[in-house]
Short mmCIF file of C-alpha atoms and ligand atoms in Angstrom, two decimals:
data_model
loop_
_atom_site.label_atom_id
_atom_site.label_comp_id
_atom_site.label_asym_id
_atom_site.label_seq_id
_atom_site.Cartn_x
_atom_site.Cartn_y
_atom_site.Cartn_z
CA UNK I 1 14.93 60.71 56.95
CA UNK I 2 17.19 62.46 54.43
CA UNK I 3 16.85 65.75 56.29
CA UNK I 4 17.65 63.95 59.57
CA UNK I 5 20.89 62.76 58.01
CA UNK I 6 21.68 66.29 56.87
CA UNK I 7 21.03 67.56 60.42
CA UNK I 8 23.28 64.79 61.78
CA UNK I 9 25.96 65.90 59.30
CA UNK I 10 25.67 69.53 60.37
CA UNK I 11 25.82 68.52 64.04
CA UNK I 12 28.90 66.38 63.38
CA UNK I 13 30.56 69.30 61.56
CA UNK I 14 29.65 71.64 64.42
CA UNK I 15 31.02 69.25 67.01
CA UNK I 16 34.25 68.84 65.04
CA UNK I 17 34.59 72.58 64.75
CA UNK I 18 33.99 73.05 68.48
CA UNK I 19 36.45 70.28 69.33
CA UNK I 20 39.03 71.77 67.01
CA UNK I 21 38.67 75.29 68.36
CA UNK I 22 38.66 74.03 71.98
CA UNK I 23 41.80 72.02 71.22
CA UNK I 24 43.43 74.99 69.54
CA UNK I 25 42.62 77.23 72.50
CA UNK I 26 43.88 74.60 74.92
CA UNK I 27 47.11 74.19 72.93
CA UNK I 28 47.71 77.94 72.69
CA UNK I 29 47.08 78.37 76.42
CA UNK I 30 49.39 75.45 77.22
CA UNK I 31 52.13 76.80 74.95
CA UNK I 32 51.81 80.20 76.50
CA UNK I 33 52.17 78.77 80.00
CA UNK I 34 55.23 76.80 78.90
CA UNK I 35 56.84 79.81 77.22
CA UNK I 36 56.22 81.92 80.31
CA UNK I 37 57.74 79.21 82.47
CA UNK I 38 60.74 79.18 80.11
CA UNK I 39 61.15 82.94 80.57
CA UNK I 40 61.03 82.52 84.36
CA UNK I 41 63.62 79.73 84.13
CA UNK I 42 65.88 81.83 81.86
CA UNK I 43 65.81 84.77 84.22
CA UNK I 44 66.30 82.51 87.24
CA UNK I 45 69.48 81.09 85.67
CA UNK I 46 70.73 84.62 84.97
CA UNK I 47 70.18 85.70 88.57
CA UNK I 48 71.79 82.55 89.89
CA UNK I 49 74.80 83.02 87.60
CA UNK I 50 75.29 86.51 88.95
CA UNK I 51 74.83 85.23 92.49
CA UNK I 52 77.43 82.49 91.95
CA UNK I 53 79.76 85.02 90.46
CA UNK I 54 79.42 87.31 93.42
CA UNK I 55 79.04 84.82 96.25
CA UNK I 56 81.64 82.26 95.26
CA UNK I 57 83.85 84.51 93.17
CA UNK I 58 84.48 88.15 93.48
CA UNK I 59 83.06 88.69 96.96
CA UNK I 60 85.81 86.34 98.28
CA UNK I 61 88.56 88.18 96.40
CA UNK I 62 87.36 91.71 97.00
CA UNK I 63 88.59 92.01 100.64
CA UNK I 64 92.03 90.68 99.69
CA UNK I 65 92.37 93.20 96.90
CA UNK I 66 91.08 96.05 99.08
CA UNK I 67 93.47 95.18 101.90
CA UNK I 68 96.34 94.79 99.46
CA UNK I 69 95.58 98.18 97.98
CA UNK I 70 95.60 99.79 101.41
CA UNK I 71 98.78 97.96 102.44
CA UNK I 72 100.53 98.65 99.19
CA UNK I 73 100.82 94.99 98.23
CA UNK I 74 98.00 93.63 96.06
CA UNK I 75 98.13 89.81 95.67
CA UNK I 76 98.92 88.60 92.18
CA UNK I 77 96.86 85.97 90.30
CA UNK I 78 99.53 83.45 91.32
CA UNK I 79 99.15 84.45 95.01
CA UNK I 80 95.41 83.96 94.84
CA UNK I 81 95.71 80.54 93.27
CA UNK I 82 98.04 79.43 96.06
CA UNK I 83 96.14 81.10 98.87
CA UNK I 84 95.72 79.17 102.14
CA UNK I 85 91.93 79.40 102.06
CA UNK I 86 90.27 76.85 99.77
CA UNK I 87 87.41 79.22 99.00
CA UNK I 88 89.91 81.84 97.71
CA UNK I 89 91.74 79.22 95.67
CA UNK I 90 88.43 78.24 94.11
CA UNK I 91 87.42 81.85 93.50
CA UNK I 92 90.75 82.49 91.79
CA UNK I 93 89.34 80.57 88.81
CA UNK I 94 87.78 83.93 87.97
CA UNK I 95 91.12 85.68 87.65
CA UNK I 96 93.10 86.16 84.52
CA UNK I 97 95.22 89.02 85.81
CA UNK I 98 95.28 91.27 88.87
CA UNK I 99 96.24 94.90 88.40
CA UNK I 100 96.34 98.22 90.18
CA UNK I 101 95.37 101.35 88.28
CA UNK I 102 96.54 104.79 89.36
CA UNK I 103 94.43 107.42 87.61
CA UNK I 104 96.55 110.28 88.92
CA UNK I 105 99.74 108.79 87.52
CA UNK I 106 97.83 107.37 84.60
CA UNK I 107 99.51 103.98 85.07
CA UNK I 108 98.51 100.37 85.40
CA UNK I 109 100.72 97.87 87.17
CA UNK I 110 101.53 95.32 86.04
CA UNK I 111 100.80 96.70 82.57
CA UNK I 112 97.91 95.10 80.64
CA UNK I 113 97.40 94.76 76.91
CA UNK I 114 97.41 98.28 75.60
CA UNK I 115 93.80 98.67 74.39
CA UNK I 116 92.38 97.31 77.66
CA UNK I 117 94.76 99.42 79.72
CA UNK I 118 93.86 102.50 77.72
CA UNK I 119 90.14 101.84 78.24
CA UNK I 120 90.69 101.46 81.98
CA UNK I 121 92.61 104.69 82.30
CA UNK I 122 90.15 106.61 80.16
CA UNK I 123 86.82 105.27 81.41
CA UNK I 124 86.93 103.23 84.55
CA UNK I 125 87.31 106.14 86.97
CA UNK I 126 84.17 107.80 85.60
CA UNK I 127 82.24 104.52 85.70
CA UNK I 128 83.28 103.95 89.30
CA UNK I 129 82.40 107.49 90.29
CA UNK I 130 78.92 107.22 88.79
CA UNK I 131 78.28 103.92 90.49
CA UNK I 132 79.47 105.26 93.84
CA UNK I 133 77.22 108.27 93.42
CA UNK I 134 74.16 106.12 92.81
CA UNK I 135 75.24 103.48 95.32
CA UNK I 136 75.31 100.73 92.74
CA UNK I 137 76.99 97.81 94.44
CA UNK I 138 78.00 95.86 91.37
CA UNK I 139 81.65 96.23 90.76
CA UNK I 140 82.07 94.54 87.48
CA UNK I 141 82.29 96.29 84.16
CA UNK I 142 81.95 94.97 80.65
CA UNK I 143 84.49 96.39 78.26
CA UNK I 144 83.77 95.98 74.56
CA UNK I 145 86.92 95.99 72.51
CA UNK I 146 87.63 95.08 68.93
CA UNK I 147 88.17 91.41 69.75
CA UNK I 148 85.01 91.13 71.84
CA UNK I 149 83.88 91.62 75.42
CA UNK I 150 86.14 91.65 78.51
CA UNK I 151 85.09 91.92 82.12
CA UNK I 152 86.90 93.92 84.77
CA UNK I 153 86.01 93.36 88.46
CA UNK I 154 87.28 96.23 90.55
CA UNK I 155 87.53 97.48 94.09
CA UNK I 156 88.13 101.03 95.42
CA UNK I 157 88.28 100.79 99.20
CA UNK I 158 87.94 104.54 99.71
CA UNK I 159 85.49 106.20 97.36
CA UNK I 160 86.94 109.26 95.65
CA UNK I 161 90.57 108.11 95.89
CA UNK I 162 92.30 107.80 92.53
CA UNK I 163 93.65 104.26 92.88
CA UNK I 164 91.84 101.01 92.43
CA UNK I 165 92.65 97.33 92.24
CA UNK I 166 91.01 95.10 89.71
CA UNK I 167 91.03 91.75 88.04
CA UNK I 168 90.65 90.93 84.39
CA UNK I 169 88.09 88.17 84.50
CA UNK I 170 88.96 84.93 82.66
CA UNK I 171 86.72 84.80 79.62
CA UNK I 172 85.68 81.17 80.26
CA UNK I 173 84.75 81.95 83.88
CA UNK I 174 81.31 83.28 83.00
CA UNK I 175 80.42 80.03 81.26
CA UNK I 176 81.65 78.02 84.24
CA UNK I 177 79.60 80.06 86.71
CA UNK I 178 76.49 79.86 84.51
CA UNK I 179 77.00 76.11 84.19
CA UNK I 180 77.34 75.79 87.95
CA UNK I 181 74.24 77.94 88.48
CA UNK I 182 72.27 75.55 86.30
CA UNK I 183 73.66 72.43 87.91
CA UNK I 184 73.20 73.43 91.51
CA UNK I 185 69.46 72.69 91.49
CA UNK I 186 66.49 72.55 89.11
CA UNK I 187 65.78 76.07 87.88
CA UNK I 188 62.00 75.68 88.28
CA UNK I 189 59.77 77.27 90.90
CA UNK I 190 59.77 75.10 94.02
CA UNK I 191 56.09 74.21 93.56
CA UNK I 192 57.14 71.69 90.92
CA UNK I 193 59.20 69.82 93.52
CA UNK I 194 61.48 67.25 91.95
CA UNK I 195 59.16 66.52 89.06
CA UNK I 196 61.27 68.72 86.77
CA UNK I 197 65.02 68.79 86.44
CA UNK I 198 67.79 70.60 84.57
CA UNK I 199 67.57 67.98 81.82
CA UNK I 200 64.13 69.33 80.96
CA UNK I 201 65.52 72.72 79.98
CA UNK I 202 67.20 73.88 76.82
CA UNK I 203 69.14 77.07 77.45
CA UNK I 204 71.39 79.24 75.37
CA UNK I 205 72.78 82.59 76.51
CA UNK I 206 74.93 84.63 74.19
CA UNK I 207 76.19 88.00 73.21
CA UNK I 208 77.01 88.84 69.60
CA UNK I 209 80.71 88.37 70.41
CA UNK I 210 80.55 85.08 72.28
CA UNK I 211 78.39 82.32 73.56
CA UNK I 212 78.08 82.20 77.34
CA UNK I 213 76.10 78.99 77.86
CA UNK I 214 74.51 76.33 75.73
CA UNK I 215 72.91 73.10 76.93
CA UNK I 216 72.43 70.09 74.66
CA UNK I 217 69.31 69.94 72.49
CA UNK I 218 67.52 72.43 70.32
CA UNK I 219 65.28 75.40 70.93
CA UNK I 220 61.57 74.54 70.67
CA UNK I 221 59.87 77.91 69.95
CA UNK I 222 56.28 77.04 71.01
CA UNK I 223 57.62 75.72 74.32
CA UNK I 224 59.99 78.57 75.01
CA UNK I 225 60.93 82.21 74.84
CA UNK I 226 63.80 84.18 73.34
CA UNK I 227 64.46 87.56 74.98
CA UNK I 228 67.17 89.96 76.13
CA UNK I 229 68.16 90.08 79.78
CA UNK I 230 67.23 93.45 81.27
CA UNK I 231 70.04 95.94 81.86
CA UNK I 232 69.40 96.03 85.58
CA UNK I 233 70.98 92.57 85.76
CA UNK I 234 74.28 94.44 85.51
CA UNK I 235 77.23 94.13 83.19
CA UNK I 236 77.69 90.40 83.66
CA UNK I 237 74.54 89.32 81.84
CA UNK I 238 72.45 92.48 81.26
CA UNK I 239 71.66 92.85 77.54
CA UNK I 240 72.68 89.27 76.69
CA UNK I 241 70.21 87.27 74.61
CA UNK I 242 68.70 84.14 76.04
CA UNK I 243 66.81 81.31 74.42
CA UNK I 244 65.10 78.97 76.81
CA UNK I 245 62.59 76.21 76.15
CA UNK I 246 61.08 73.45 78.25
CA UNK I 247 60.92 69.86 77.09
CA UNK I 248 57.51 68.71 75.88
CA UNK I 249 58.02 65.61 77.99
CA UNK I 250 57.28 67.52 81.15
CA UNK I 251 54.20 69.37 79.92
CA UNK I 252 51.80 67.03 81.80
CA UNK I 253 53.69 67.76 85.04
CA UNK I 254 53.13 71.47 84.50
CA UNK I 255 49.70 71.56 82.89
CA UNK I 256 47.07 69.03 83.97
CA UNK I 257 46.06 67.07 80.88
CA UNK I 258 49.10 68.23 78.88
CA UNK I 259 48.83 69.53 75.35
CA UNK I 260 46.13 67.92 73.20
CA UNK I 261 47.87 65.41 70.96
CA UNK I 262 47.30 64.62 67.30
CA UNK I 263 46.38 68.19 66.40
CA UNK I 264 43.57 68.47 63.91
CA UNK I 265 43.97 65.06 62.32
CA UNK I 266 41.88 63.18 64.92
CA UNK I 267 38.71 65.30 64.87
CA UNK I 268 38.95 65.74 61.09
CA UNK I 269 39.34 62.00 60.59
CA UNK I 270 36.27 61.52 62.79
CA UNK I 271 34.35 64.06 60.72
CA UNK I 272 35.39 62.38 57.47
CA UNK I 273 34.40 59.02 58.99
CA UNK I 274 31.01 60.43 60.02
CA UNK I 275 30.49 61.93 56.57
CA UNK I 276 31.34 58.59 54.97
CA UNK I 277 28.95 56.71 57.27
CA UNK I 278 26.19 59.27 56.69
CA UNK I 279 26.90 59.21 52.94
CA UNK I 280 26.65 55.43 52.95
CA UNK I 281 23.39 55.66 54.93
CA UNK I 282 22.09 58.17 52.41
CA UNK I 283 22.91 55.80 49.56
CA UNK I 284 21.29 52.88 51.38
CA UNK I 285 18.27 55.06 52.02
CA UNK I 286 18.03 56.10 48.41
CA UNK I 287 18.37 52.51 47.32
CA UNK I 288 15.71 51.42 49.81
CA UNK I 289 13.40 54.14 48.48
CA UNK I 290 14.05 53.11 44.90
CA UNK I 291 13.37 49.48 45.82
CA UNK I 292 10.16 50.52 47.60
CA UNK I 293 9.01 52.38 44.55
CA UNK I 294 10.01 49.57 42.23
CA UNK I 295 8.26 47.04 44.47
CA UNK I 296 5.08 49.11 44.42
CA UNK I 297 5.34 49.24 40.61
CA UNK I 298 5.96 45.50 40.64
CA UNK I 299 2.78 44.76 42.59
CA UNK I 300 0.82 47.03 40.26
CA UNK I 301 2.47 45.43 37.21
CA UNK I 302 1.83 41.87 38.36
CA UNK I 303 -1.82 42.65 39.14
CA UNK I 304 -2.19 44.19 35.72
CA UNK I 305 -0.47 41.26 34.03
CA UNK I 306 -2.70 38.81 35.88
CA UNK I 307 -5.87 40.71 35.25
CA UNK I 308 -5.53 40.91 31.47
CA UNK I 309 -5.35 37.15 30.74
CA UNK I 310 -7.92 36.33 33.44
CA UNK I 311 -10.40 38.82 31.95
CA UNK I 312 -9.80 37.42 28.48
CA UNK I 313 -10.17 33.82 29.61
CA UNK I 314 -13.38 34.63 31.49
CA UNK I 315 -14.83 36.56 28.57
CA UNK I 316 -14.14 33.81 25.98
CA UNK I 317 -15.23 31.06 28.34
CA UNK I 318 -18.52 32.81 29.12
CA UNK I 319 -19.19 33.41 25.42
CA UNK I 320 -18.55 29.72 24.75
CA UNK I 321 -20.77 28.66 27.63
CA UNK I 322 -23.65 30.75 26.38
CA UNK I 323 -23.14 29.17 22.91
CA UNK I 324 -23.39 32.58 21.30
CA UNK I 325 -20.82 31.80 18.65
CA UNK I 326 -22.52 30.66 15.50
CA UNK I 327 -19.64 29.11 13.59
CA UNK I 328 -17.19 26.36 14.45
CA UNK I 329 -14.30 28.63 13.32
CA UNK I 330 -15.28 31.31 15.84
CA UNK I 331 -15.53 28.76 18.62
CA UNK I 332 -12.11 27.47 17.61
CA UNK I 333 -10.68 31.00 17.76
CA UNK I 334 -12.16 31.53 21.22
CA UNK I 335 -10.56 28.33 22.45
CA UNK I 336 -7.23 29.44 20.94
CA UNK I 337 -7.57 32.75 22.76
CA UNK I 338 -8.23 30.95 26.03
CA UNK I 339 -5.19 28.74 25.44
CA UNK I 340 -3.03 31.78 24.59
CA UNK I 341 -4.04 33.69 27.70
CA UNK I 342 -3.60 30.60 29.84
CA UNK I 343 -0.06 30.23 28.44
CA UNK I 344 0.64 33.82 29.31
CA UNK I 345 -0.71 33.25 32.81
CA UNK I 346 1.39 30.18 33.33
CA UNK I 347 4.49 32.02 32.06
CA UNK I 348 3.87 34.75 34.56
CA UNK I 349 3.33 32.30 37.40
CA UNK I 350 6.51 30.43 36.41
CA UNK I 351 8.42 33.69 36.51
CA UNK I 352 7.00 34.60 39.89
CA UNK I 353 7.93 31.19 41.28
CA UNK I 354 11.48 31.34 39.90
CA UNK I 355 11.84 34.89 41.14
CA UNK I 356 10.78 34.09 44.71
CA UNK I 357 12.98 30.99 44.71
CA UNK I 358 15.86 33.17 43.52
CA UNK I 359 15.14 35.66 46.32
CA UNK I 360 15.12 32.91 48.90
CA UNK I 361 18.21 31.26 47.42
CA UNK I 362 16.32 28.06 46.64
CA UNK I 363 16.43 28.31 42.85
CA UNK I 364 18.34 25.30 41.54
CA UNK I 365 18.93 24.02 38.07
CA UNK I 366 19.32 20.38 37.21
CA UNK I 367 21.46 19.97 34.12
CA UNK I 368 21.05 16.96 31.89
CA UNK I 369 21.67 16.46 28.19
CA UNK I 370 19.02 18.04 26.00
CA UNK I 371 18.71 19.21 22.46
CA UNK I 372 18.89 22.98 22.92
CA UNK I 373 17.62 23.65 19.39
CA UNK I 374 14.54 21.53 20.02
CA UNK I 375 13.78 23.39 23.26
CA UNK I 376 14.16 26.76 21.50
CA UNK I 377 11.97 25.70 18.55
CA UNK I 378 9.33 24.37 20.91
CA UNK I 379 9.32 27.65 22.89
CA UNK I 380 8.93 29.65 19.69
CA UNK I 381 6.12 27.38 18.53
CA UNK I 382 4.29 27.75 21.82
CA UNK I 383 4.55 31.47 21.41
CA UNK I 384 3.18 31.80 17.91
CA UNK I 385 -0.44 31.97 19.10
CA UNK I 386 0.48 34.77 21.52
CA UNK I 387 2.46 36.57 18.86
CA UNK I 388 0.01 36.19 16.05
CA UNK I 389 -2.46 38.72 17.35
CA UNK I 390 0.29 41.35 16.92
CA UNK I 391 1.16 39.99 13.49
CA UNK I 392 4.61 39.05 14.71
CA UNK I 393 6.61 36.40 12.82
CA UNK I 394 9.58 34.42 14.03
CA UNK I 395 12.65 33.62 11.99
CA UNK I 396 14.48 30.73 13.60
CA UNK I 397 18.05 29.86 12.62
CA UNK I 398 19.39 26.82 14.39
CA UNK I 399 21.30 23.61 13.57
CA UNK I 400 19.37 20.38 13.28
CA UNK I 401 20.40 19.27 16.72
CA UNK I 402 22.61 20.60 19.45
CA UNK I 403 22.99 18.52 22.58
CA UNK I 404 24.11 20.30 25.72
CA UNK I 405 23.71 19.86 29.43
CA UNK I 406 21.04 22.32 30.49
CA UNK I 407 18.00 22.52 32.73
CA UNK I 408 15.19 22.09 30.23
CA UNK I 409 12.57 24.11 32.12
CA UNK I 410 15.06 26.86 32.90
CA UNK I 411 16.17 27.18 29.27
CA UNK I 412 12.54 27.24 28.12
CA UNK I 413 11.75 29.95 30.61
CA UNK I 414 14.77 31.99 29.49
CA UNK I 415 13.71 31.84 25.85
CA UNK I 416 10.03 32.48 26.65
CA UNK I 417 10.90 35.57 28.68
CA UNK I 418 13.06 36.97 25.90
CA UNK I 419 10.37 36.22 23.31
CA UNK I 420 7.69 37.75 25.53
CA UNK I 421 9.69 40.99 25.82
CA UNK I 422 10.48 41.03 22.09
CA UNK I 423 6.77 40.74 21.29
CA UNK I 424 5.65 43.14 24.04
CA UNK I 425 8.14 45.93 23.40
CA UNK I 426 8.77 45.39 19.68
CA UNK I 427 6.54 46.85 16.97
CA UNK I 428 3.55 44.97 15.62
CA UNK I 429 4.17 43.26 12.32
CA UNK I 430 7.84 42.78 13.12
CA UNK I 431 9.97 39.72 12.55
CA UNK I 432 11.81 38.38 15.55
CA UNK I 433 15.06 36.52 14.89
CA UNK I 434 15.80 33.57 17.12
CA UNK I 435 19.24 32.15 16.49
CA UNK I 436 21.12 29.28 18.11
CA UNK I 437 24.88 29.22 17.47
CA UNK I 438 27.03 26.43 18.85
CA UNK I 439 30.52 27.82 19.42
CA UNK I 440 33.81 26.38 20.61
CA UNK I 441 33.31 26.90 24.30
CA UNK I 442 29.66 27.90 24.64
CA UNK I 443 26.31 27.79 23.02
CA UNK I 444 24.67 31.11 22.19
CA UNK I 445 20.98 31.83 21.95
CA UNK I 446 20.11 35.18 20.38
CA UNK I 447 16.74 36.92 20.29
CA UNK I 448 16.55 40.11 18.25
CA UNK I 449 13.49 42.29 17.74
CA UNK I 450 12.61 45.31 15.64
CA UNK I 451 11.41 47.42 18.51
CA UNK I 452 12.57 50.88 19.64
CA UNK I 453 15.68 49.46 21.34
CA UNK I 454 17.09 50.18 24.79
CA UNK I 455 19.30 53.23 25.43
CA UNK I 456 22.94 52.17 25.95
CA UNK I 457 23.15 53.53 29.50
CA UNK I 458 20.04 51.56 30.53
CA UNK I 459 21.18 48.22 29.15
CA UNK I 460 22.88 47.08 32.36
CA UNK I 461 19.99 48.22 34.58
CA UNK I 462 17.24 46.22 32.91
CA UNK I 463 18.63 43.07 34.58
CA UNK I 464 17.90 44.50 38.03
CA UNK I 465 14.80 43.19 39.77
CA UNK I 466 11.71 45.42 39.43
CA UNK I 467 13.51 47.69 36.99
CA UNK I 468 11.50 48.92 34.01
CA UNK I 469 12.34 51.61 31.47
CA UNK I 470 10.63 54.90 32.25
CA UNK I 471 8.71 54.90 28.97
CA UNK I 472 7.31 51.43 29.68
CA UNK I 473 6.37 52.25 33.25
CA UNK I 474 4.22 55.08 31.95
CA UNK I 475 2.50 53.10 29.19
CA UNK I 476 -0.17 50.43 29.16
CA UNK I 477 2.38 47.70 28.40
CA UNK I 478 1.95 45.37 31.37
CA UNK I 479 5.06 44.17 33.08
CA UNK I 480 6.47 43.35 36.48
CA UNK I 481 10.19 44.00 36.00
CA UNK I 482 11.26 40.51 37.04
CA UNK I 483 11.45 38.68 33.69
CA UNK I 484 15.05 39.63 32.88
CA UNK I 485 16.13 39.27 36.52
CA UNK I 486 14.91 35.67 36.30
CA UNK I 487 16.72 35.21 32.96
CA UNK I 488 19.98 36.42 34.46
CA UNK I 489 19.58 34.29 37.56
CA UNK I 490 18.90 31.14 35.47
CA UNK I 491 21.75 31.87 33.05
CA UNK I 492 24.17 32.42 35.91
CA UNK I 493 23.07 29.12 37.44
CA UNK I 494 24.33 27.62 34.16
CA UNK I 495 27.65 29.53 34.65
CA UNK I 496 26.81 31.57 31.58
CA UNK I 497 26.20 35.22 30.97
CA UNK I 498 23.66 37.37 29.18
CA UNK I 499 23.71 40.84 27.68
CA UNK I 500 21.59 43.29 25.75
CA UNK I 501 22.97 45.22 22.81
CA UNK I 502 21.75 47.29 19.90
CA UNK I 503 20.14 45.09 17.25
CA UNK I 504 21.03 45.32 13.56
CA UNK I 505 17.46 46.39 12.68
CA UNK I 506 17.02 49.13 15.25
CA UNK I 507 15.71 46.95 18.03
CA UNK I 508 17.44 45.08 20.82
CA UNK I 509 19.53 41.94 20.56
CA UNK I 510 19.60 39.74 23.66
CA UNK I 511 22.47 37.28 23.77
CA UNK I 512 22.57 34.37 26.20
CA UNK I 513 25.73 32.27 26.37
CA UNK I 514 25.84 28.98 28.22
CA UNK I 515 29.17 27.19 28.43
CA UNK I 516 29.22 23.64 27.10
CA UNK I 517 28.84 20.82 29.50
CA UNK I 518 27.92 17.60 27.84
CA UNK I 519 27.00 14.95 30.34
CA UNK I 520 28.36 11.52 29.55
P1 ADP W 1 8.83 43.36 32.32
O1 ADP W 1 7.86 42.46 33.02
O2 ADP W 1 8.61 44.78 32.65
O3 ADP W 1 8.90 43.10 30.87
P2 ADP W 1 11.56 42.49 32.35
O4 ADP W 1 12.49 42.23 33.47
O5 ADP W 1 11.34 41.40 31.39
O6 ADP W 1 10.24 43.03 32.98
O7 ADP W 1 12.16 43.73 31.55
C1 ADP W 1 12.61 44.85 32.23
C2 ADP W 1 12.44 46.09 31.39
O8 ADP W 1 13.38 46.09 30.30
C3 ADP W 1 11.12 46.20 30.73
O9 ADP W 1 10.14 46.76 31.58
C4 ADP W 1 11.40 47.08 29.54
O10 ADP W 1 11.37 48.44 29.95
C5 ADP W 1 12.82 46.71 29.16
N1 ADP W 1 12.88 45.73 28.05
C6 ADP W 1 12.98 44.39 28.16
N2 ADP W 1 13.04 43.82 26.94
C7 ADP W 1 12.95 44.81 26.04
C8 ADP W 1 12.94 44.87 24.60
N3 ADP W 1 13.05 43.78 23.85
N4 ADP W 1 12.86 46.10 24.03
C9 ADP W 1 12.77 47.23 24.75
N5 ADP W 1 12.76 47.23 26.12
C10 ADP W 1 12.85 46.05 26.74
#
């Protein structure tokens, strides 16, 4: 049975381990899917921003600038903002300034801030030429100056000519276009339908010099990805850093079953619970085994205890019947022996009866006023015959009279059991003290022997049913292990308590205390 429990424990541990590792794998896979989705969403927003920028911004202004350049009159920012076409007026939100650069004359009109103008004259022609050579359509350039990044959108209607028209892009425009790109529709693959929306995304795009877009909330690393936009996205967003994560709320819509909740606490709590249950079962099992063993000892002990007096009684009775004893004194002694063994038998039977009643819960005491000292003296007197063959004497110390409400038979049985043990386990020739002390709130009965004593750590166990000290289980001293259990039961029925302690003469002192209750 014990090994079955151990196997159950191992199986429970194995199952917990498997559950934990399956959960961990599931969680990692789910987080990976979510972070990949976040990367897709981040890149989608970048592409849309660039699309917005082109489609609703510069692509509407480009023809006007190109025509103006050819006609010799490029519209100013003011002209664009007041343009007849609504789409142009809207696109003019992109424009900070409009300028025309002449690389041959090395001039910019109207003049721009000097560092930007200088950069344009020194670099822009080369940039344009390279892009024209490789047919790169994007006509927007990022210019990094001391105060941060600036964007120049340009147009050169006839490649190779040395004049161009351009706009200095408003720095806030990028944020507005990115914002619009996000708001236009949910940035998720269409397969998710309308189950996911913009509110389920946290997004932040920035360059070291400035932040381009930031939505409310906080980045959730397991649910997202931080990466740099690839350079092929162009100068608008290429190289910018993006942080994008998806709300945990929408995980079930993306991954069937979602992410396992509760982490490791659930399976571990179950394992601990299983261990506790199995541990408790183990304890119960051990206790049941101990009780089994003790019960077997009990049966053997009782048989032994019964056999001894019965054999003695039969032997003396047969001798008497055959009239083999010559003298009257010998006959008298035989009769005394028969009486002694009969007393022992009846004590044992009384104990067995009280014990079984206690087990069934039918042991009751009926308390009426009695002289406790008289009952104790009487019990000692009835025991002298039994004790005499071990040369044991009794020293009784008790007041003349001491009336208390007790169950007479129960008290007698208590004292007889203690005396029986003192005689059985004490040395032969010893003196047993029996003391009755009336106190303020209780009456104490003390029985102290000169035996080997009981080890301190065993003193609380001897009151358990069937329990016997190891050394007595091994020896010929007959016993059933129920005497003290009966004593305790009877004392408790009197609301009292009993204990065993080291005696003053090396043996054991048993103390029984019964609270006063004098019936009127
Ligand atoms: P038993 O029938 O075995 O005497 P008890 O319940 O009366 O059963 O006692 C339980 C055990 O306590 C005994 O078996 C013995 O080992 C120990 N014991 C009881 N009284 C004494 C004593 N006076 N001295 C030493 N050991 C004792």
